[in-house]
GROMACS .gro file of C-alpha atoms in nm:
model
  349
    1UNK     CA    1  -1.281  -6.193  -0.631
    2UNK     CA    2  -1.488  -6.280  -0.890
    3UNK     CA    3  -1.566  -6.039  -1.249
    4UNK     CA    4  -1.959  -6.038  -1.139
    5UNK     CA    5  -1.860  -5.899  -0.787
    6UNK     CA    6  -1.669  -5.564  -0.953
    7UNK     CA    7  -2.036  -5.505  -1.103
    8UNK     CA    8  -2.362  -5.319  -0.942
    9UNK     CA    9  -2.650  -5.385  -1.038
   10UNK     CA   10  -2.946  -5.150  -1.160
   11UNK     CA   11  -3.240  -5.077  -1.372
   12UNK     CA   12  -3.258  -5.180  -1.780
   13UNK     CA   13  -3.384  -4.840  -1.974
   14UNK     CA   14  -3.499  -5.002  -2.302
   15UNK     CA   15  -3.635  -5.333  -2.364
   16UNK     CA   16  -3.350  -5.478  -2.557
   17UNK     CA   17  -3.115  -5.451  -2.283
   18UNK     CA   18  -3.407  -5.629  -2.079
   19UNK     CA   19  -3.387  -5.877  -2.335
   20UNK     CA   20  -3.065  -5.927  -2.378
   21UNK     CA   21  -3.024  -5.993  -1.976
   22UNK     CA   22  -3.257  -6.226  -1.960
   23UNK     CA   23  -3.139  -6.596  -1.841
   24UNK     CA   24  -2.774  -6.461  -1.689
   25UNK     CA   25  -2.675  -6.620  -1.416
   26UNK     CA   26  -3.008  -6.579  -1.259
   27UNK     CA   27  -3.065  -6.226  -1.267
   28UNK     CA   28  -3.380  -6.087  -1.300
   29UNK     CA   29  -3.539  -5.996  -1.603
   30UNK     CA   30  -3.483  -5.620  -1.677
   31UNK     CA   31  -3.171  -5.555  -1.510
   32UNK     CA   32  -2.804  -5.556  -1.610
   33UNK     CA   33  -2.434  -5.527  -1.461
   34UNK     CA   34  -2.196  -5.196  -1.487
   35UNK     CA   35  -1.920  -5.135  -1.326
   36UNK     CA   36  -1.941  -4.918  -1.016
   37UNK     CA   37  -1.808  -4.551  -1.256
   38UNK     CA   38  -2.016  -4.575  -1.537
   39UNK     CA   39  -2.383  -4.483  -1.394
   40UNK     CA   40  -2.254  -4.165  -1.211
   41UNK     CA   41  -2.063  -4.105  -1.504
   42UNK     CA   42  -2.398  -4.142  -1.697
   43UNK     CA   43  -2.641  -3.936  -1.468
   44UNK     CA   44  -2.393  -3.645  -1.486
   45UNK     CA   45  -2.346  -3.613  -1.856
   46UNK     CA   46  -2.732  -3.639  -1.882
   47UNK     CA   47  -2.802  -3.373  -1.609
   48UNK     CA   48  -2.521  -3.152  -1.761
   49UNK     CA   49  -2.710  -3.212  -2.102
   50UNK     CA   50  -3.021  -3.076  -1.941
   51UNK     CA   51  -2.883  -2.795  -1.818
   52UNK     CA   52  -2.673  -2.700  -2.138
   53UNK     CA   53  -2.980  -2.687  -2.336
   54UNK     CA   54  -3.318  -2.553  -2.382
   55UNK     CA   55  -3.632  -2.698  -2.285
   56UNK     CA   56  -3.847  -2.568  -2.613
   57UNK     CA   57  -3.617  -2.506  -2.863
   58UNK     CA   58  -3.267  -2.709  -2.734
   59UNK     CA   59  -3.079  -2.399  -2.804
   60UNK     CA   60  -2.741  -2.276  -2.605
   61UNK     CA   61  -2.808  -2.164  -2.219
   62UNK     CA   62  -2.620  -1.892  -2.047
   63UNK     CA   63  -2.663  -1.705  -1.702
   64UNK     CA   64  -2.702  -1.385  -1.636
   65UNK     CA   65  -2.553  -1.312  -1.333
   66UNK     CA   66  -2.599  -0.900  -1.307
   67UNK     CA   67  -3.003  -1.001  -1.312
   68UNK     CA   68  -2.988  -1.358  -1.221
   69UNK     CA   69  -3.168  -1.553  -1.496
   70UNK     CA   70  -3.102  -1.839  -1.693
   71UNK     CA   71  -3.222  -1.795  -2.029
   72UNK     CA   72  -3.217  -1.952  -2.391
   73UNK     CA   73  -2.983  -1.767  -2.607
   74UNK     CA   74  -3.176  -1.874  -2.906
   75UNK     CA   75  -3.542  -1.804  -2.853
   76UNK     CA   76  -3.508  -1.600  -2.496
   77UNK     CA   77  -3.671  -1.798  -2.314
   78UNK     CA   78  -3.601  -1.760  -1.902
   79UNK     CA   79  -3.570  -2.105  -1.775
   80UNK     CA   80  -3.508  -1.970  -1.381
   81UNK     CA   81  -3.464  -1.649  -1.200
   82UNK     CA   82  -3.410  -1.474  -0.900
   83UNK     CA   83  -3.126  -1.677  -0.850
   84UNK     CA   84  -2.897  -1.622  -0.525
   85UNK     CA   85  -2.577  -1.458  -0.643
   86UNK     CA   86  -2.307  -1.587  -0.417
   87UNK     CA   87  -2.065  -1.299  -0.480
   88UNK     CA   88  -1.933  -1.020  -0.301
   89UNK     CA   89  -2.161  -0.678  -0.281
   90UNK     CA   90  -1.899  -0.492  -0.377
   91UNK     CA   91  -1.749  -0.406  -0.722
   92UNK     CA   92  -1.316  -0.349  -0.775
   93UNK     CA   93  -1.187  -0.249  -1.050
   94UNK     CA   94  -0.870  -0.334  -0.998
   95UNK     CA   95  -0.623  -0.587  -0.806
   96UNK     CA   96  -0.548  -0.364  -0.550
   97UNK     CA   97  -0.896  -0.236  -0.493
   98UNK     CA   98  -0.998  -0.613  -0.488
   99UNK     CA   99  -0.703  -0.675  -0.193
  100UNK     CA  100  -0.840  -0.359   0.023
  101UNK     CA  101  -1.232  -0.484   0.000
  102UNK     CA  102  -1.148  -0.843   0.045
  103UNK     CA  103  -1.262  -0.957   0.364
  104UNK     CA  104  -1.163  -1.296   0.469
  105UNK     CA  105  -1.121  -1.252   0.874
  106UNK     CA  106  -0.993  -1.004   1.073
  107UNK     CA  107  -0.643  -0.780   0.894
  108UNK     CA  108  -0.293  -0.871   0.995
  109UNK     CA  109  -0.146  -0.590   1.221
  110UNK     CA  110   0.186  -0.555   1.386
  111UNK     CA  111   0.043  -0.445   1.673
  112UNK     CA  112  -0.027  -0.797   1.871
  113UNK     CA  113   0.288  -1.039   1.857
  114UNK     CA  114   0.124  -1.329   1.652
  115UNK     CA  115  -0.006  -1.056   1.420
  116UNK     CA  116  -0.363  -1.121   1.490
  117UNK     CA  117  -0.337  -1.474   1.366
  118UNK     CA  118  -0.414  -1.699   1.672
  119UNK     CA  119  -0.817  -1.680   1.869
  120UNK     CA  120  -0.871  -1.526   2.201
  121UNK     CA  121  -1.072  -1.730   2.467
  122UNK     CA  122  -1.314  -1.476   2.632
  123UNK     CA  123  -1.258  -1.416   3.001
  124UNK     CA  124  -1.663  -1.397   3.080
  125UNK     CA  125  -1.793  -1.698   3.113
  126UNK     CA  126  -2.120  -1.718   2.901
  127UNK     CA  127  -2.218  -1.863   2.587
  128UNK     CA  128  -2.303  -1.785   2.262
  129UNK     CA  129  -2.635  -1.637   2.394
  130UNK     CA  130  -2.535  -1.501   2.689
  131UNK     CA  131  -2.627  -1.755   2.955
  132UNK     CA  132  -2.367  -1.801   3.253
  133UNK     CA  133  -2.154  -2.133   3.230
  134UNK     CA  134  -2.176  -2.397   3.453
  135UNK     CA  135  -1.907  -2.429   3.748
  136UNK     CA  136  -1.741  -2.769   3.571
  137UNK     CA  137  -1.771  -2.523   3.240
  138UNK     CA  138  -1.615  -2.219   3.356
  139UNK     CA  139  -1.302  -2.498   3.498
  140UNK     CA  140  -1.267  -2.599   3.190
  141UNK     CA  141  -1.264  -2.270   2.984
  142UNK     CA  142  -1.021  -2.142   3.253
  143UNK     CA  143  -0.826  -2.477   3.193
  144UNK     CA  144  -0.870  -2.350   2.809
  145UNK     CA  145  -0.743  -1.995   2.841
  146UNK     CA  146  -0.404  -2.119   3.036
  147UNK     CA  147  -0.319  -2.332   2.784
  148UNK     CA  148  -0.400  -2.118   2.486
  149UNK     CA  149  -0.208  -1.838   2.648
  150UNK     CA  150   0.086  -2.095   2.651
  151UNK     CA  151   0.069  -2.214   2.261
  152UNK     CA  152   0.052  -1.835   2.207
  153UNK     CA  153   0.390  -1.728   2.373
  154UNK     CA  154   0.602  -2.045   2.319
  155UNK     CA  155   0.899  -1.887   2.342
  156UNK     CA  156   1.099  -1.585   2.525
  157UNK     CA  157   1.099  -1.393   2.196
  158UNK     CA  158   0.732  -1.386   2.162
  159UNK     CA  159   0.657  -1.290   2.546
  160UNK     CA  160   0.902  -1.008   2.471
  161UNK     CA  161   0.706  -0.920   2.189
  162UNK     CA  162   0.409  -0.981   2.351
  163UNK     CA  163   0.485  -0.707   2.665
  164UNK     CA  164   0.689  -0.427   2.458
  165UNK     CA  165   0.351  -0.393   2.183
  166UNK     CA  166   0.126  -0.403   2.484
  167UNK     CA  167   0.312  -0.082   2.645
  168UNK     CA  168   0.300   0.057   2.266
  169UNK     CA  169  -0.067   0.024   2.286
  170UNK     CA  170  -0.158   0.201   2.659
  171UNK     CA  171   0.066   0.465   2.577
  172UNK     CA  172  -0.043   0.538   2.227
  173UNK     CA  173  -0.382   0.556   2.375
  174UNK     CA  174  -0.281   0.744   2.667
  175UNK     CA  175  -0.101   0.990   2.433
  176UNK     CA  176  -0.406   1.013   2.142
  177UNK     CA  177  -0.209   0.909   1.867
  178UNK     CA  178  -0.358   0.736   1.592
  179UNK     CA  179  -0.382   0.368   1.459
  180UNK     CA  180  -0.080   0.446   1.186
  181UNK     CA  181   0.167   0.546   1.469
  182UNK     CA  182   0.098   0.248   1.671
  183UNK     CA  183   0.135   0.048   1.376
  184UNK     CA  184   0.475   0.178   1.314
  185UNK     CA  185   0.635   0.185   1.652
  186UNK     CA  186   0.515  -0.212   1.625
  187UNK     CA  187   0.750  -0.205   1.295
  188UNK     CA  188   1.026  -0.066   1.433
  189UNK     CA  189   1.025  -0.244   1.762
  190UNK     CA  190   0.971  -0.574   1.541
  191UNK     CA  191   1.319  -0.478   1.362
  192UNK     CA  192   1.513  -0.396   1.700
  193UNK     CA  193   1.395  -0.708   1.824
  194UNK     CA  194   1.514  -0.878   1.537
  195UNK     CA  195   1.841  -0.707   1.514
  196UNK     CA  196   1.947  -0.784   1.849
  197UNK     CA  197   1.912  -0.443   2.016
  198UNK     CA  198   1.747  -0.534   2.314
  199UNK     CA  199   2.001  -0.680   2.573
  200UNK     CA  200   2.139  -0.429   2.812
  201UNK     CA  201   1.812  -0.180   2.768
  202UNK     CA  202   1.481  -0.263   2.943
  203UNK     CA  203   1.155  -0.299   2.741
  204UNK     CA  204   0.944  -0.033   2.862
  205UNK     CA  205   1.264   0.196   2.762
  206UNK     CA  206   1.270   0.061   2.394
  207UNK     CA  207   0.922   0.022   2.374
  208UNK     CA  208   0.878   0.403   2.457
  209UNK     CA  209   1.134   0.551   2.242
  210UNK     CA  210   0.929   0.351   1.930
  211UNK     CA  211   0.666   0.549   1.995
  212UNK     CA  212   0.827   0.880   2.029
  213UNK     CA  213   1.004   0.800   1.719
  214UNK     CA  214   0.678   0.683   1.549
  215UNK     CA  215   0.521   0.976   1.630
  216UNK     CA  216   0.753   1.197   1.452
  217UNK     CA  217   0.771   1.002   1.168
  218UNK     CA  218   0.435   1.063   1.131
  219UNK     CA  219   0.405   1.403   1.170
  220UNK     CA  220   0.208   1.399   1.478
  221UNK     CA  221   0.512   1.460   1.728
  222UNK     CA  222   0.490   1.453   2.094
  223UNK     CA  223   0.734   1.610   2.360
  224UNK     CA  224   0.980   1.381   2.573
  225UNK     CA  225   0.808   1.556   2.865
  226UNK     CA  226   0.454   1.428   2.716
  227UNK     CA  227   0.622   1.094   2.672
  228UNK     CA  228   0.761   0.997   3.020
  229UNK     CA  229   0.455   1.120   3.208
  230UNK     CA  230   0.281   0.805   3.041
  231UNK     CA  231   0.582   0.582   3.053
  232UNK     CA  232   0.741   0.390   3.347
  233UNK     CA  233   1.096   0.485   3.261
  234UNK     CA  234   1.233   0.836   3.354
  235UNK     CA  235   1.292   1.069   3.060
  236UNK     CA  236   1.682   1.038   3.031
  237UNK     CA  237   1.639   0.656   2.931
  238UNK     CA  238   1.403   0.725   2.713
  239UNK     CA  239   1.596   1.015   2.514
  240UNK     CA  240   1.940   0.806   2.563
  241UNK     CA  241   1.739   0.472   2.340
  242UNK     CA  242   1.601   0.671   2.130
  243UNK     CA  243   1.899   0.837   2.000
  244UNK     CA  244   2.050   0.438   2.008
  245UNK     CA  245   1.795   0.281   1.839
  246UNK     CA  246   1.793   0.601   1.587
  247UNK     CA  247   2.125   0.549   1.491
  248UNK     CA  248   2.124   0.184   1.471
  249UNK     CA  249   1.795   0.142   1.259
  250UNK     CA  250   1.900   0.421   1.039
  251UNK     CA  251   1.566   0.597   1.103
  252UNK     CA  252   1.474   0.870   0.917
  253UNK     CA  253   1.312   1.097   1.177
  254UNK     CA  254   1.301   1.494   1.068
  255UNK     CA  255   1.351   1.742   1.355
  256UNK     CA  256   1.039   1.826   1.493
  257UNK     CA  257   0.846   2.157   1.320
  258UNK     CA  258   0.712   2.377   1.566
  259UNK     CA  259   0.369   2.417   1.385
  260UNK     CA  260   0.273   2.036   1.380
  261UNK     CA  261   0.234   2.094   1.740
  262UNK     CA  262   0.030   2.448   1.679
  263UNK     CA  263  -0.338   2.240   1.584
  264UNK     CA  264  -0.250   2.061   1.898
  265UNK     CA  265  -0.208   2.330   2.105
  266UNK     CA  266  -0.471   2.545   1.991
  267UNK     CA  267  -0.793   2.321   1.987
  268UNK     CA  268  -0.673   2.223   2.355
  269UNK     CA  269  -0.700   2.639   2.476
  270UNK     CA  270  -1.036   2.667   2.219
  271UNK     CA  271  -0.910   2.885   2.010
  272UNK     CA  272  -1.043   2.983   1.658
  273UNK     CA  273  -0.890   2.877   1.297
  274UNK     CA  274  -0.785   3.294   1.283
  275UNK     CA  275  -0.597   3.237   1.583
  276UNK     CA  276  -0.414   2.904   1.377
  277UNK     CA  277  -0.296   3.056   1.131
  278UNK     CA  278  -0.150   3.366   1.255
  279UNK     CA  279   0.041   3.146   1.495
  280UNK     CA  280   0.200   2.952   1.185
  281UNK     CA  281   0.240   3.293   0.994
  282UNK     CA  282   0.457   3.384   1.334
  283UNK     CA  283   0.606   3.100   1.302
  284UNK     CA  284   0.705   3.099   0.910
  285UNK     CA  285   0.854   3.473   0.990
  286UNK     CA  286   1.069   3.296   1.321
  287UNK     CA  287   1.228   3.043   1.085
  288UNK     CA  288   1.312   3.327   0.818
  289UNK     CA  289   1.522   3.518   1.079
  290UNK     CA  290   1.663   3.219   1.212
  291UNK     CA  291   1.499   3.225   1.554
  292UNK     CA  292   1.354   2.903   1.543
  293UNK     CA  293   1.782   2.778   1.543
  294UNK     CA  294   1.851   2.581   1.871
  295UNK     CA  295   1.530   2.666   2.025
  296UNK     CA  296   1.273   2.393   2.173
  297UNK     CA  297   0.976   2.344   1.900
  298UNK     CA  298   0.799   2.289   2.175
  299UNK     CA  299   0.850   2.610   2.353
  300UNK     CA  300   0.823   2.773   2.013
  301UNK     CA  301   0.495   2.619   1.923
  302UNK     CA  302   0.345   2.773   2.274
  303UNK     CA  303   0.480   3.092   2.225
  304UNK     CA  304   0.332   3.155   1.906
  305UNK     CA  305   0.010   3.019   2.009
  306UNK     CA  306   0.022   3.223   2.289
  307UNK     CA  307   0.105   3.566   2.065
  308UNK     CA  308  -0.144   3.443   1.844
  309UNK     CA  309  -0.404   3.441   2.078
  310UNK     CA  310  -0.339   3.794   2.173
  311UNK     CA  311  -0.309   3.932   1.858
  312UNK     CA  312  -0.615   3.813   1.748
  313UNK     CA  313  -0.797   3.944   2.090
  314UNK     CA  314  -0.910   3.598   2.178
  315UNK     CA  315  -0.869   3.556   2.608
  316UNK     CA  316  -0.575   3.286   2.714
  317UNK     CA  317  -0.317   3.310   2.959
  318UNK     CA  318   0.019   3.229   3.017
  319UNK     CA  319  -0.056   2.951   3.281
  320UNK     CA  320  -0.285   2.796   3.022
  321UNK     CA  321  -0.066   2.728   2.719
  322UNK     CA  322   0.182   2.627   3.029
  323UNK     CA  323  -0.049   2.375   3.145
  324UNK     CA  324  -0.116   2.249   2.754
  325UNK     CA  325   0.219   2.257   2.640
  326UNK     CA  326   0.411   2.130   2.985
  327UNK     CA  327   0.600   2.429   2.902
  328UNK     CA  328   0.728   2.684   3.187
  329UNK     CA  329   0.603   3.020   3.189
  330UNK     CA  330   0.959   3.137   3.170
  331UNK     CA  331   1.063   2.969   2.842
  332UNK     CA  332   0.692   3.080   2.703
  333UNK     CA  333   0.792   3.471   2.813
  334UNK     CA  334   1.093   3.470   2.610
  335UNK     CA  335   1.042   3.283   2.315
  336UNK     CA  336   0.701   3.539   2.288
  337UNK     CA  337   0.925   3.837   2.273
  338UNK     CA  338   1.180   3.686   2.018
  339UNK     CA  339   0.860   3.585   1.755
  340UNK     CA  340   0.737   3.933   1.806
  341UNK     CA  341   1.076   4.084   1.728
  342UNK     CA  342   1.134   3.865   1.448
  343UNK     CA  343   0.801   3.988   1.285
  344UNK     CA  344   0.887   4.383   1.348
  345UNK     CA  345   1.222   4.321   1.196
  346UNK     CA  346   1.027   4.160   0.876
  347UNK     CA  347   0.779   4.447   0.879
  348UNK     CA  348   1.068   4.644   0.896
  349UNK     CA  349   1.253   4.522   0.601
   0.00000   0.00000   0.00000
């Protein structure tokens, strides 16, 4: 390849260079050769000039991005404004606060098996503006869906995954328990998975005890009767892996306090904040005398809301905290006449 082939050609500026390229090889008059770098490399160190400096006086330019101006730093002068500040709204004032208000797609939760990474294909078949799809369309989306379901589970690890943090999810929203508990029972299943706890135990049964062991955790416990009315395993199993995977996983679950169940208990019968408190109070006295020792929480927690409730001449029955607490009458009759007895002794003393 020849040198005058590496070389495009474009307008002189001044008319020596016109002058100069006169007669060569032909060219017209008032053009010259560079090589293919050097104009760009001109027309952005001349636009980069113009914007570095000012238009009357050639002094300094700097932007003010909290009003969005450019202005002279010399004489004043504002050379453009209203500028479109391509920021976030929001101010942090540190890294962590920056991390939180951040948004960059959808979070990462333990809750789905891929962690919320991969895209869901929507099972109605419209568009973006909510027209129905055509009949080779809607073939071809359901073509779509089978397939991305496939890359999604690829192996047996992920469909197990996949089903356990699905039965977390109905039955944390069956039982009312709150985004934090599903989160961890995800954890926790995630690690039992992982450690190789699974064979021998069905899904549903491991899947269920994370959430009753979540729940605790988190201070918001629920009863094993509460917990196998909305699983599909019988309470036994569920009791039996929960003490396994306990021990296992080292988990550091707290036995259960009779009054986390009390605020429970008592907006389900309607009663008032009085009523609350002196059921916690009758509680507090219980676990002085030692009554609360061996005793259900459960049954405890109804009983006192159930004294409570008299005692501060608010209407309930016996059937009703029953009902609430999936508590028989029986065990709600004794443990009544035990917190009243520990109070008179206190009174007493």
């Amino acid at each position: 390849m020849s040198e005058k082939s590496t070389y495009t050609r474009v307008n002189a500026r001044t008319r020596d260079e016109s002058r100069t390229n006169e007669g060569r090889d032909g060219d017209s008059a008032g053009q010259r050769w560079v090589r293919p770098g050097e104009e760009e490399e001109e027309t952005e160190s001349e636009t980069a000039d113009e914007e570095l400096s000012c238009p009357e006086c050639g002094g300094n330019v700097v932007v003010d991005d909290e009003h969005g101006e450019t202005v002279c730093d010399d004489c004043g002068l504002v050379i453009t404004e209203d500028s479109v500040d391509r920021g976030p709204e929001w101010r942090a004032f540190d890294a962590k606060e920056k991390d939180q208000k951040s948004r960059v797609g959808a979070p990462t939760t333990n809750t789905m098996h891929d962690k919320g990474l991969s895209t869901n294909i929507d099972w109605r078949d419209r568009d973006a503006y909510g027209n129905s799809l055509s009949s080779n369309q809607r073939q071809k989306m359901q073509r779509l869906r089978k397939w991305n379901e496939r890359f999604r589970t690829r192996d047996s690890k992920e469909r197990n995954l996949k089903q356990a943090l699905g039965e977390i999810d109905r039955m944390a929203s069956a039982l009312g328990l709150p985004e934090n508990v599903r989160e961890t029972a995800s954890v926790i299943y995630r690690r039992a998975l992982d450690e190789d706890l699974l064979p021998g135990r069905s899904i549903e049964g491991v899947a269920t005890s994370c959430v009753y062991a979540a729940a605790r955790m988190a201070g918001v416990p629920r009863s094993l009767d509460e917990i196998s009315e909305v699983s599909r395993v019988p309470k036994s199993e569920v009791a039996r892996t929960y003490r396994y995977i306990a021990r296992e996983l080292s988990l550091e679950v707290k036995p259960a306090d009779p009054e986390q169940y009390v605020p429970r208990f008592a907006s389900e019968l309607g009663l008032s904040d009085e009523a609350k408190l002196r059921a916690r109070q009758l509680l507090k006295n219980a676990k002085e005398k030692g009554v609360h020792s061996g005793k259900s929480p459960v049954g405890l927690a109804a009983a006192a809301v159930y004294a409570a409730a008299l005692l501060t001449n608010e209407k309930t029955t016996q059937a009703a905290v029953s009902d609430v607490a999936d508590i028989s009458e029986v065990t709600i009759r004794n443990r009544y006449h035990e917190l009243l007895e520990a109070e008179e002794s206190i009174g007493l003393a």
